[in-house]
Amino acid sequence: MTDSGSPLDSLAGALVETNDQLLALYQLATITTQSLDEVEATSEILRRAMDLLDADEVVLRLGDQELEARESGQPSVGWRSRTPRRRSEDLAGSSNKATTSTAIDVSVGALHGVLIAVRRERPFGTADLKLLSAVATMALGAVQTSRHHHDALSRAVMARDHDTAAELAQLALPRWRPSLPGLELFARSDSARSAGGDLFTFAVVGDTLHFVVGDVSGKGLPAAMMMTTVISAATAAFQTEGKRGPSAVLHSIDRWVHDYLSEAGLFVTLLAGSFCTSTRELLLANAGHAPVLFVPAGDGSQRARTIDASVPPVGVLPLCALGTDALVEEKIEASPGARLVVASDGFTEQPNQVGTMWGEDRLATAVTTDAVAAARELGERLFHDLEHFSNGAEQSDDRTLLILGVVG
Amino acid sequence: MDISIRQTQADSSSGGDAAMVMSLTGRFDAHEAPQFRAAVAEAIEEGTIRIAVELTDVEFVDSTALAELVRGMKNCRERGGDLSLVSPSDPVRVILELTKLDAAFSID
């Protein structure tokens, strides 16, 4: 405010000054909408504040960092460590003939800072302090907005990368289904999250279908990444060891992935099998996987038989350390109408709204009741039955189902 | 899940290594696994390599929990000790049998 002339001149001067400050505040308010870069937006606010307050220096302090306004046209140097001169706090609140400085404490959300303005020649007035307070809030608000934006951007990038990795992992599951005379195959895997550790894969070599079904311990992307490794190992094992039977396939997979799994603190339950369409011979070797049910051909009155594991899951103990006879290979003559049902624990351990699990008995009953249904029809029905049973309860784990049906 | 821990006297066969009994109660699944892993890691870091995990009052274990038990068992065995399972409840025993993990653990 000017100090000369009549009261009318003083009043007019004060009005002009107030209008100038309002205009400056309006200009300040538009800055943050033009940039989301923390240094750029905040520096611009400080520079405008310097002009507005006719200050020689405006500094925003946040912890041990400070940002200083530069003359218009000069690039900001960005955040820097507080200088020893400023750490001494001799700027804030000091006043002498040459220099006046004032400091405003400000908090926005979790951020706490101090805005310091230095002016030579004339002291700061009450109106200046209010303006400075508004500038401080805006400057800290700009910092907070920029940081929120940056955090949101980082989270979005991470989420996108996670989704991409999950999508890639799930692509390891075969989308094709083998077509062999005398055989029906249903295979489906639904992850509880965007990716999961359940797996199945197969290969046709001559008149024989080789397959594995498994479940990597744990959930989400880590399990899914390990799942892809197991599928690669199985795919190679089908070609190199398939003729020697599923027991040899499991040993081969174990040699490939045991150390890898062990290092990661994970294991994978695995059922390996083969079915020869010429001889209708079904061979199975089970390393810790459940449930595995075989339903013999008949009129539907036959009970499902459980194919038990003979060794722990792969990754727990090296198969070679368990002895040559530990891994048992089961041989089944499968007549037309017989079927093999292999599920993951996400099927049997799925709870309903009151916490009751679906359980192996319900699975066995459903499998035997529908003895005449085609593999695909039975598979879709089992998924439907499970969904109906869970009655809206959240999917607790990955659900995988493979049904192999022998047809005449 | 609750974990209660009590130090026990090591028997002469253990060579005098420190021993402890870790009693678990309730569900033991992916949500509880980190707590169990931290407790085992702390015990091993303090030199306890003989850990008996009492599972009498555990209602359910999932594959993540089983993996944690296996991890603890391996870590103890690598140091000359063991992580054994004590009195698993029926639901836990069934899962151990289905997965054949009963062949990998010492079960009392």
Coordinates of C-alpha atoms in Angstrom, one line a residue:
Chain A
M1 CA 0.0 0.0 0.0
T2 CA 1.3 3.5 -0.8
D3 CA 1.8 5.9 2.0
S4 CA 1.4 9.3 0.3
G5 CA -1.5 11.6 -0.6
S6 CA -5.1 11.8 0.6
P7 CA -7.1 9.0 2.2
L8 CA -8.9 8.7 -1.2
D9 CA -5.5 8.1 -2.9
S10 CA -4.6 5.6 -0.2
L11 CA -7.9 3.8 -0.7
A12 CA -7.5 3.8 -4.5
G13 CA -4.0 2.5 -4.1
A14 CA -5.1 -0.3 -1.8
L15 CA -7.9 -1.3 -4.2
V16 CA -5.5 -1.5 -7.1
E17 CA -3.1 -3.6 -5.0
T18 CA -5.9 -5.9 -4.0
N19 CA -7.0 -6.3 -7.6
D20 CA -3.5 -7.0 -8.6
Q21 CA -3.2 -9.7 -6.0
L22 CA -6.5 -11.3 -7.0
L23 CA -5.4 -11.3 -10.6
A24 CA -2.1 -12.9 -9.5
L25 CA -3.9 -15.5 -7.5
Y26 CA -6.1 -16.4 -10.5
Q27 CA -2.9 -16.8 -12.6
L28 CA -1.4 -19.0 -9.9
A29 CA -4.5 -21.2 -9.8
T30 CA -4.2 -21.9 -13.5
I31 CA -0.6 -23.1 -13.3
T32 CA -1.1 -26.6 -11.9
T33 CA -3.6 -27.4 -14.6
Q34 CA -0.9 -26.8 -17.2
S35 CA 1.7 -29.2 -15.9
L36 CA 1.8 -32.3 -13.7
D37 CA 5.6 -32.2 -13.5
E38 CA 6.4 -31.6 -9.8
V39 CA 9.4 -29.3 -10.3
E40 CA 7.9 -27.5 -13.3
A41 CA 4.6 -26.7 -11.7
T42 CA 6.0 -25.8 -8.3
S43 CA 8.8 -23.7 -9.7
E44 CA 6.3 -21.8 -11.8
I45 CA 4.1 -21.1 -8.7
L46 CA 7.1 -19.9 -6.8
R47 CA 8.3 -17.7 -9.7
R48 CA 4.8 -16.1 -10.0
A49 CA 4.8 -15.7 -6.2
M50 CA 8.1 -13.9 -6.4
D51 CA 6.7 -11.4 -9.0
L52 CA 3.4 -11.1 -7.1
L53 CA 5.1 -10.3 -3.7
D54 CA 7.8 -8.3 -5.3
A55 CA 10.1 -10.7 -3.4
D56 CA 13.8 -11.2 -4.2
E57 CA 13.7 -14.9 -3.2
V58 CA 11.0 -17.5 -2.6
V59 CA 11.9 -20.9 -1.4
L60 CA 9.8 -24.0 -0.6
R61 CA 11.3 -26.4 1.9
L62 CA 10.2 -30.0 2.3
G63 CA 12.2 -31.9 4.8
D64 CA 15.9 -31.7 3.8
Q65 CA 15.0 -30.6 0.3
E66 CA 14.3 -27.1 -1.0
L67 CA 13.1 -25.7 -4.3
E68 CA 13.9 -22.1 -5.2
A69 CA 12.2 -19.7 -7.6
R70 CA 14.3 -18.6 -10.5
E71 CA 14.0 -15.5 -12.6
S72 CA 11.5 -15.8 -15.4
G73 CA 13.0 -17.6 -18.4
Q74 CA 15.6 -19.4 -16.3
P75 CA 15.3 -23.2 -15.9
S76 CA 14.7 -24.5 -12.4
V77 CA 17.5 -26.4 -10.8
G78 CA 15.0 -28.7 -9.2
W79 CA 15.0 -30.0 -5.7
R80 CA 18.3 -29.7 -3.9
S81 CA 19.6 -30.3 -0.4
R82 CA 19.1 -27.4 2.0
T83 CA 22.1 -25.1 2.0
P84 CA 23.9 -24.6 5.3
R85 CA 22.8 -21.0 5.2
R86 CA 19.2 -22.0 5.0
R87 CA 19.5 -24.8 7.5
S88 CA 20.5 -22.2 10.1
E89 CA 17.0 -20.8 9.8
D90 CA 18.4 -17.3 9.8
L91 CA 16.1 -16.3 7.0
A92 CA 12.8 -17.1 8.6
G93 CA 11.5 -14.2 10.6
S94 CA 14.6 -12.1 10.4
S95 CA 14.6 -8.5 9.8
N96 CA 17.2 -5.8 9.3
K97 CA 17.6 -2.7 7.3
A98 CA 18.6 -4.5 4.1
T99 CA 16.5 -7.6 4.2
T100 CA 13.1 -8.9 5.5
S101 CA 12.1 -12.5 5.3
T102 CA 9.1 -14.3 6.4
A103 CA 8.2 -18.0 6.7
I104 CA 4.9 -19.7 6.5
D105 CA 4.4 -23.3 7.7
V106 CA 2.0 -25.3 5.6
S107 CA 0.5 -28.8 5.5
V108 CA -1.3 -30.5 2.6
G109 CA -2.3 -34.0 3.3
A110 CA 0.7 -35.8 4.6
L111 CA 3.1 -33.2 3.3
H112 CA 4.5 -30.5 5.7
G113 CA 6.6 -27.7 4.4
V114 CA 7.8 -24.2 4.9
L115 CA 7.5 -21.4 2.3
I116 CA 10.1 -18.6 2.8
A117 CA 10.0 -15.3 1.1
V118 CA 12.8 -12.7 1.2
R119 CA 12.4 -9.1 0.3
R120 CA 14.8 -6.2 0.5
E121 CA 13.8 -2.5 0.9
R122 CA 10.4 -2.9 2.5
P123 CA 8.8 -5.3 5.0
F124 CA 6.0 -7.8 4.3
G125 CA 2.5 -6.5 5.3
T126 CA -0.6 -8.4 6.6
A127 CA -2.0 -8.7 3.0
D128 CA 1.4 -10.1 1.9
L129 CA 1.3 -12.8 4.6
K130 CA -2.2 -13.9 3.6
L131 CA -1.0 -14.1 0.0
L132 CA 2.1 -16.0 1.0
S133 CA 0.0 -18.4 2.9
A134 CA -2.2 -19.0 -0.2
V135 CA 0.9 -19.5 -2.3
A136 CA 2.4 -21.9 0.2
T137 CA -0.8 -24.0 0.1
M138 CA -0.9 -24.0 -3.7
A139 CA 2.8 -24.9 -4.0
L140 CA 2.5 -27.8 -1.7
G141 CA -0.7 -28.8 -3.3
A142 CA 1.1 -28.9 -6.7
V143 CA 3.8 -31.1 -5.2
Q144 CA 1.1 -33.5 -3.7
T145 CA -0.8 -33.6 -7.0
S146 CA 2.3 -34.4 -9.0
R147 CA 3.3 -37.1 -6.6
H148 CA -0.1 -38.7 -6.6
H149 CA -0.1 -38.6 -10.4
H150 CA 3.4 -40.1 -10.4
D151 CA 2.4 -42.9 -8.0
A152 CA -0.8 -43.6 -9.9
L153 CA 1.3 -43.8 -13.1
S154 CA 3.8 -46.1 -11.5
R155 CA 1.0 -48.4 -10.2
A156 CA -0.6 -48.4 -13.6
V157 CA 2.6 -49.4 -15.3
M158 CA 3.2 -52.1 -12.7
A159 CA -0.3 -53.4 -13.1
R160 CA 0.0 -53.4 -16.9
D161 CA 3.3 -55.3 -16.7
H162 CA 1.8 -57.8 -14.2
D163 CA -1.2 -58.3 -16.4
T164 CA 1.0 -58.8 -19.5
A165 CA 3.2 -61.3 -17.6
A166 CA 0.1 -63.1 -16.3
E167 CA -1.4 -63.2 -19.8
L168 CA 1.9 -64.6 -21.3
A169 CA 2.0 -67.2 -18.5
Q170 CA -1.5 -68.4 -19.2
L171 CA -0.6 -68.7 -22.9
A172 CA 1.6 -71.6 -21.9
L173 CA -1.5 -73.7 -21.4
P174 CA -2.4 -75.4 -24.7
R175 CA -5.4 -74.0 -26.5
W176 CA -5.6 -76.9 -28.9
R177 CA -7.2 -80.2 -28.0
P178 CA -5.9 -83.5 -29.4
S179 CA -8.1 -85.3 -31.8
L180 CA -7.5 -89.1 -31.7
P181 CA -9.9 -91.9 -32.7
G182 CA -11.4 -93.6 -29.6
L183 CA -10.6 -90.7 -27.3
E184 CA -12.5 -87.7 -26.0
L185 CA -10.6 -85.0 -24.0
F186 CA -11.9 -82.1 -22.0
A187 CA -9.4 -79.7 -20.4
R188 CA -10.1 -76.4 -18.8
S189 CA -8.3 -74.2 -16.2
D190 CA -9.8 -71.1 -14.5
S191 CA -7.4 -69.1 -12.5
A192 CA -8.5 -67.5 -9.2
R193 CA -6.4 -64.4 -10.1
S194 CA -5.2 -63.1 -13.4
A195 CA -2.6 -65.9 -13.4
G196 CA -2.3 -69.2 -11.5
G197 CA -0.1 -72.2 -11.0
D198 CA -2.5 -74.9 -12.2
L199 CA -1.4 -76.6 -15.4
F200 CA -2.1 -79.2 -18.0
T201 CA -0.5 -80.0 -21.2
F202 CA -0.4 -82.9 -23.7
A203 CA 1.3 -84.2 -26.8
V204 CA 0.4 -86.8 -29.3
V205 CA 3.1 -89.1 -30.4
G206 CA 1.9 -91.7 -32.9
D207 CA -1.2 -93.3 -31.5
T208 CA -0.5 -92.3 -27.9
L209 CA -1.6 -89.2 -26.0
H210 CA 0.8 -88.1 -23.3
F211 CA -0.5 -85.6 -20.7
V212 CA 0.3 -84.0 -17.4
V213 CA -1.9 -82.2 -14.9
G214 CA -0.4 -80.3 -12.0
D215 CA -0.7 -77.6 -9.4
V216 CA 2.2 -75.4 -8.4
S217 CA 2.0 -74.4 -4.7
G218 CA 1.2 -70.8 -4.0
K219 CA -0.9 -68.5 -6.0
G220 CA -0.7 -65.7 -8.6
L221 CA 2.2 -64.7 -10.8
P222 CA 5.0 -66.5 -9.0
A223 CA 3.2 -69.8 -9.3
A224 CA 2.3 -69.0 -12.9
M225 CA 5.9 -68.4 -13.8
M226 CA 6.9 -71.7 -12.3
M227 CA 4.0 -73.3 -14.1
T228 CA 5.4 -72.3 -17.5
T229 CA 8.7 -73.9 -16.6
V230 CA 7.0 -77.1 -15.7
I231 CA 5.1 -77.1 -18.9
S232 CA 8.3 -76.6 -20.9
A233 CA 9.9 -79.5 -19.0
A234 CA 6.9 -81.7 -19.7
T235 CA 6.8 -80.9 -23.4
A236 CA 10.4 -81.9 -23.7
A237 CA 9.9 -85.0 -21.6
F238 CA 7.0 -86.2 -23.8
Q239 CA 9.3 -86.3 -26.7
T240 CA 12.4 -87.7 -25.1
E241 CA 10.9 -90.1 -22.5
G242 CA 7.3 -90.6 -23.6
K243 CA 7.9 -94.0 -25.0
R244 CA 9.3 -95.2 -21.6
G245 CA 6.0 -94.2 -19.9
P246 CA 4.8 -91.5 -17.5
S247 CA 7.1 -92.6 -14.8
A248 CA 10.1 -91.7 -17.0
V249 CA 8.4 -88.5 -18.0
L250 CA 8.0 -87.5 -14.3
H251 CA 11.6 -88.4 -13.6
S252 CA 12.7 -86.2 -16.5
I253 CA 10.5 -83.3 -15.3
D254 CA 11.9 -83.7 -11.8
R255 CA 15.5 -83.5 -13.1
W256 CA 14.6 -80.3 -15.0
V257 CA 12.7 -78.4 -12.3
H258 CA 13.5 -79.8 -8.9
D259 CA 16.3 -77.4 -8.0
Y260 CA 14.5 -74.5 -9.5
L261 CA 11.4 -75.3 -7.4
S262 CA 13.3 -76.0 -4.3
E263 CA 15.2 -72.8 -4.5
A264 CA 12.0 -70.9 -4.8
G265 CA 10.4 -72.8 -1.9
L266 CA 7.7 -74.2 -4.1
F267 CA 6.6 -77.6 -5.3
V268 CA 4.3 -78.9 -8.0
T269 CA 1.9 -81.8 -7.7
L270 CA 1.9 -83.7 -11.0
L271 CA 0.0 -86.5 -12.6
A272 CA 1.6 -87.8 -15.7
G273 CA -0.2 -90.2 -18.0
S274 CA -0.4 -91.8 -21.4
F275 CA -3.2 -93.4 -23.3
C276 CA -2.6 -95.6 -26.3
T277 CA -5.6 -95.6 -28.6
S278 CA -4.6 -98.9 -30.2
T279 CA -4.2 -100.9 -27.1
R280 CA -6.5 -98.8 -24.8
E281 CA -3.8 -99.0 -22.2
L282 CA -3.8 -96.1 -19.7
L283 CA -0.6 -95.6 -17.7
L284 CA -0.5 -93.2 -14.8
A285 CA 2.2 -92.0 -12.4
N286 CA 1.2 -89.6 -9.6
A287 CA 3.5 -87.3 -7.7
G288 CA 1.4 -85.8 -5.0
H289 CA -1.6 -84.8 -7.1
A290 CA -5.2 -85.1 -6.0
P291 CA -8.0 -85.7 -6.9
V292 CA -7.5 -88.3 -9.6
L293 CA -10.5 -90.6 -10.3
F294 CA -10.9 -93.5 -12.7
V295 CA -14.4 -94.6 -13.5
P296 CA -14.5 -97.9 -15.3
A297 CA -16.9 -98.5 -18.2
G298 CA -20.4 -99.6 -17.2
D299 CA -23.9 -98.4 -16.6
G300 CA -23.1 -95.7 -14.0
S301 CA -23.3 -98.0 -11.0
Q302 CA -19.5 -98.3 -10.7
R303 CA -17.8 -96.3 -8.1
A304 CA -14.9 -94.0 -9.0
R305 CA -11.6 -95.3 -8.0
T306 CA -8.9 -93.0 -6.6
I307 CA -5.5 -93.1 -8.2
D308 CA -3.3 -92.4 -5.2
A309 CA 0.1 -90.6 -5.3
S310 CA 3.1 -92.8 -4.7
V311 CA 5.6 -90.1 -4.2
P312 CA 5.5 -86.5 -2.8
P313 CA 5.1 -83.5 -5.2
V314 CA 8.0 -82.6 -7.4
G315 CA 10.3 -80.2 -5.7
V316 CA 10.0 -81.6 -2.2
L317 CA 12.6 -84.3 -2.5
P318 CA 14.6 -85.4 -5.6
L319 CA 12.8 -88.4 -7.1
C320 CA 16.1 -90.1 -7.6
A321 CA 16.7 -89.9 -3.8
L322 CA 13.4 -91.8 -3.1
G323 CA 14.6 -95.1 -4.7
T324 CA 13.9 -96.6 -8.0
D325 CA 10.7 -98.3 -6.9
A326 CA 9.2 -95.3 -5.2
L327 CA 7.3 -93.9 -8.2
V328 CA 4.7 -96.4 -9.0
E329 CA 3.3 -96.6 -12.6
E330 CA -0.3 -97.8 -12.7
K331 CA -1.5 -99.7 -15.7
I332 CA -5.2 -99.7 -16.5
E333 CA -7.1 -101.4 -19.4
A334 CA -9.7 -98.8 -20.3
S335 CA -12.7 -100.0 -22.2
P336 CA -15.0 -97.7 -24.1
G337 CA -17.1 -95.8 -21.6
A338 CA -14.3 -95.6 -19.0
R339 CA -13.0 -92.2 -18.1
L340 CA -10.3 -90.5 -16.1
V341 CA -11.0 -87.4 -14.2
V342 CA -8.2 -85.2 -12.9
A343 CA -9.0 -82.1 -11.0
S344 CA -7.0 -79.6 -8.9
D345 CA -7.6 -78.8 -5.2
G346 CA -9.4 -75.6 -6.3
F347 CA -12.3 -77.9 -7.2
T348 CA -12.5 -79.9 -4.0
E349 CA -11.5 -77.2 -1.6
Q350 CA -13.9 -74.5 -2.9
P351 CA -16.1 -73.4 0.0
N352 CA -19.6 -72.2 -0.2
Q353 CA -21.0 -69.2 1.6
V354 CA -21.0 -71.0 5.0
G355 CA -17.5 -72.4 4.6
T356 CA -18.4 -76.0 3.6
M357 CA -16.0 -77.3 1.0
W358 CA -17.2 -79.1 -2.2
G359 CA -15.1 -82.1 -1.3
E360 CA -13.9 -85.2 -3.0
D361 CA -17.1 -87.2 -2.3
R362 CA -19.3 -84.7 -4.2
L363 CA -16.8 -84.8 -7.1
A364 CA -16.8 -88.6 -7.1
T365 CA -20.6 -88.7 -7.0
A366 CA -21.0 -86.2 -9.8
V367 CA -18.5 -88.1 -11.9
T368 CA -20.1 -91.5 -11.5
T369 CA -23.7 -90.2 -11.8
D370 CA -23.0 -88.7 -15.2
A371 CA -21.4 -91.9 -16.5
V372 CA -22.9 -91.7 -20.0
A373 CA -22.2 -88.0 -20.7
A374 CA -19.5 -87.1 -23.1
A375 CA -16.3 -85.8 -21.6
R376 CA -16.9 -82.2 -22.7
E377 CA -20.5 -82.2 -21.4
L378 CA -19.4 -83.7 -18.1
G379 CA -16.6 -81.2 -17.7
E380 CA -18.8 -78.2 -18.3
R381 CA -21.4 -79.6 -15.9
L382 CA -18.9 -80.1 -13.2
F383 CA -17.8 -76.5 -13.5
H384 CA -21.4 -75.5 -13.4
D385 CA -22.2 -77.7 -10.4
L386 CA -19.2 -76.2 -8.5
E387 CA -20.3 -72.7 -9.3
H388 CA -23.9 -73.5 -8.1
F389 CA -22.5 -75.1 -4.9
S390 CA -20.3 -72.1 -4.1
N391 CA -23.4 -69.9 -4.3
G392 CA -21.5 -66.7 -5.0
A393 CA -18.6 -67.4 -2.6
E394 CA -15.3 -66.1 -3.9
Q395 CA -13.2 -68.5 -6.0
S396 CA -10.6 -69.7 -3.4
D397 CA -8.1 -71.2 -5.8
D398 CA -7.3 -72.1 -9.4
R399 CA -9.7 -74.7 -10.8
T400 CA -8.4 -77.2 -13.3
L401 CA -10.2 -80.2 -14.8
L402 CA -9.0 -82.7 -17.3
I403 CA -11.4 -85.5 -18.4
L404 CA -10.2 -88.3 -20.7
G405 CA -13.0 -90.4 -22.0
V406 CA -12.6 -93.7 -23.9
V407 CA -15.1 -94.1 -26.7
G408 CA -15.9 -97.1 -28.9
Chain B
M1 CA -4.2 -68.8 12.8
D2 CA -2.5 -68.6 16.1
I3 CA 1.1 -69.6 16.7
S4 CA 2.3 -70.4 20.1
I5 CA 6.0 -71.2 20.7
R6 CA 7.7 -72.9 23.6
Q7 CA 11.3 -73.8 23.9
T8 CA 12.0 -77.4 24.9
Q9 CA 15.0 -79.4 26.1
A10 CA 16.9 -81.0 23.2
D11 CA 17.3 -84.7 23.7
S12 CA 20.7 -86.3 23.6
S13 CA 20.2 -87.7 20.1
S14 CA 19.9 -84.2 18.8
G15 CA 23.5 -83.4 19.8
G16 CA 22.3 -80.7 22.2
D17 CA 20.8 -78.4 19.5
A18 CA 18.2 -76.0 20.6
A19 CA 14.6 -77.3 20.0
M20 CA 11.2 -75.8 20.1
V21 CA 7.6 -76.7 19.7
M22 CA 5.4 -74.5 17.5
S23 CA 1.7 -75.1 18.1
L24 CA -0.6 -73.9 15.3
T25 CA -4.3 -73.3 15.7
G26 CA -7.0 -72.6 13.1
R27 CA -6.7 -72.4 9.3
F28 CA -3.2 -72.5 7.9
D29 CA -3.3 -71.1 4.4
A30 CA -1.8 -68.5 2.1
H31 CA -2.9 -65.7 4.4
E32 CA -1.1 -67.2 7.4
A33 CA 1.9 -68.6 5.6
P34 CA 4.1 -65.4 5.9
Q35 CA 3.6 -65.3 9.7
F36 CA 4.7 -69.0 9.9
R37 CA 7.7 -68.4 7.6
A38 CA 8.8 -65.5 9.7
A39 CA 8.5 -67.5 12.9
V40 CA 10.6 -70.4 11.5
A41 CA 13.2 -68.0 10.0
E42 CA 13.6 -66.3 13.3
A43 CA 14.0 -69.6 15.2
I44 CA 16.6 -70.8 12.7
E45 CA 18.4 -67.5 12.9
E46 CA 18.6 -67.9 16.6
G47 CA 20.1 -71.4 16.2
T48 CA 17.0 -73.6 16.7
I49 CA 17.2 -76.2 14.0
R50 CA 14.9 -78.8 15.7
I51 CA 11.3 -77.6 15.3
A52 CA 8.3 -79.7 16.1
V53 CA 5.1 -78.2 14.5
E54 CA 2.0 -79.3 16.4
L55 CA -1.0 -79.5 14.1
T56 CA -3.6 -81.0 16.4
D57 CA -5.8 -77.9 16.2
V58 CA -5.3 -77.0 12.6
E59 CA -8.6 -77.2 10.7
F60 CA -7.2 -76.8 7.2
V61 CA -3.9 -76.5 5.2
D62 CA -3.6 -75.4 1.6
S63 CA -0.8 -75.9 -0.8
T64 CA 0.9 -72.6 0.2
A65 CA 1.0 -73.7 3.8
L66 CA 2.3 -77.1 2.8
A67 CA 5.0 -75.4 0.8
E68 CA 6.0 -73.4 3.9
L69 CA 6.2 -76.6 6.0
V70 CA 8.4 -78.1 3.3
R71 CA 10.6 -75.0 3.1
G72 CA 11.1 -75.0 6.9
M73 CA 11.8 -78.8 6.8
K74 CA 14.5 -78.3 4.2
N75 CA 16.1 -75.3 5.9
C76 CA 16.3 -77.3 9.2
R77 CA 17.7 -80.4 7.5
E78 CA 20.3 -78.4 5.6
R79 CA 21.6 -77.3 9.0
G80 CA 21.6 -80.8 10.4
G81 CA 18.2 -80.5 12.2
D82 CA 14.6 -81.2 11.2
L83 CA 11.2 -79.8 11.2
S84 CA 8.8 -82.5 12.2
L85 CA 5.0 -82.6 12.4
V86 CA 3.2 -83.6 15.6
S87 CA -0.3 -85.0 15.9
P88 CA -1.8 -83.6 12.7
S89 CA -5.6 -83.3 12.9
D90 CA -7.7 -85.5 10.6
P91 CA -8.1 -82.9 7.8
V92 CA -4.4 -82.2 7.8
R93 CA -3.5 -85.9 7.9
V94 CA -5.8 -86.6 4.9
I95 CA -4.1 -83.8 2.8
L96 CA -0.6 -85.1 3.8
E97 CA -1.6 -88.6 2.7
L98 CA -3.3 -87.5 -0.5
T99 CA -0.2 -85.6 -1.5
K100 CA 2.1 -88.2 -0.2
L101 CA 3.9 -85.5 1.8
D102 CA 3.6 -87.9 4.8
A103 CA 6.5 -89.7 3.2
A104 CA 8.7 -86.6 3.2
F105 CA 8.1 -85.4 6.8
S106 CA 8.9 -87.0 10.1
I107 CA 5.4 -87.3 11.8
D108 CA 5.0 -88.1 15.4

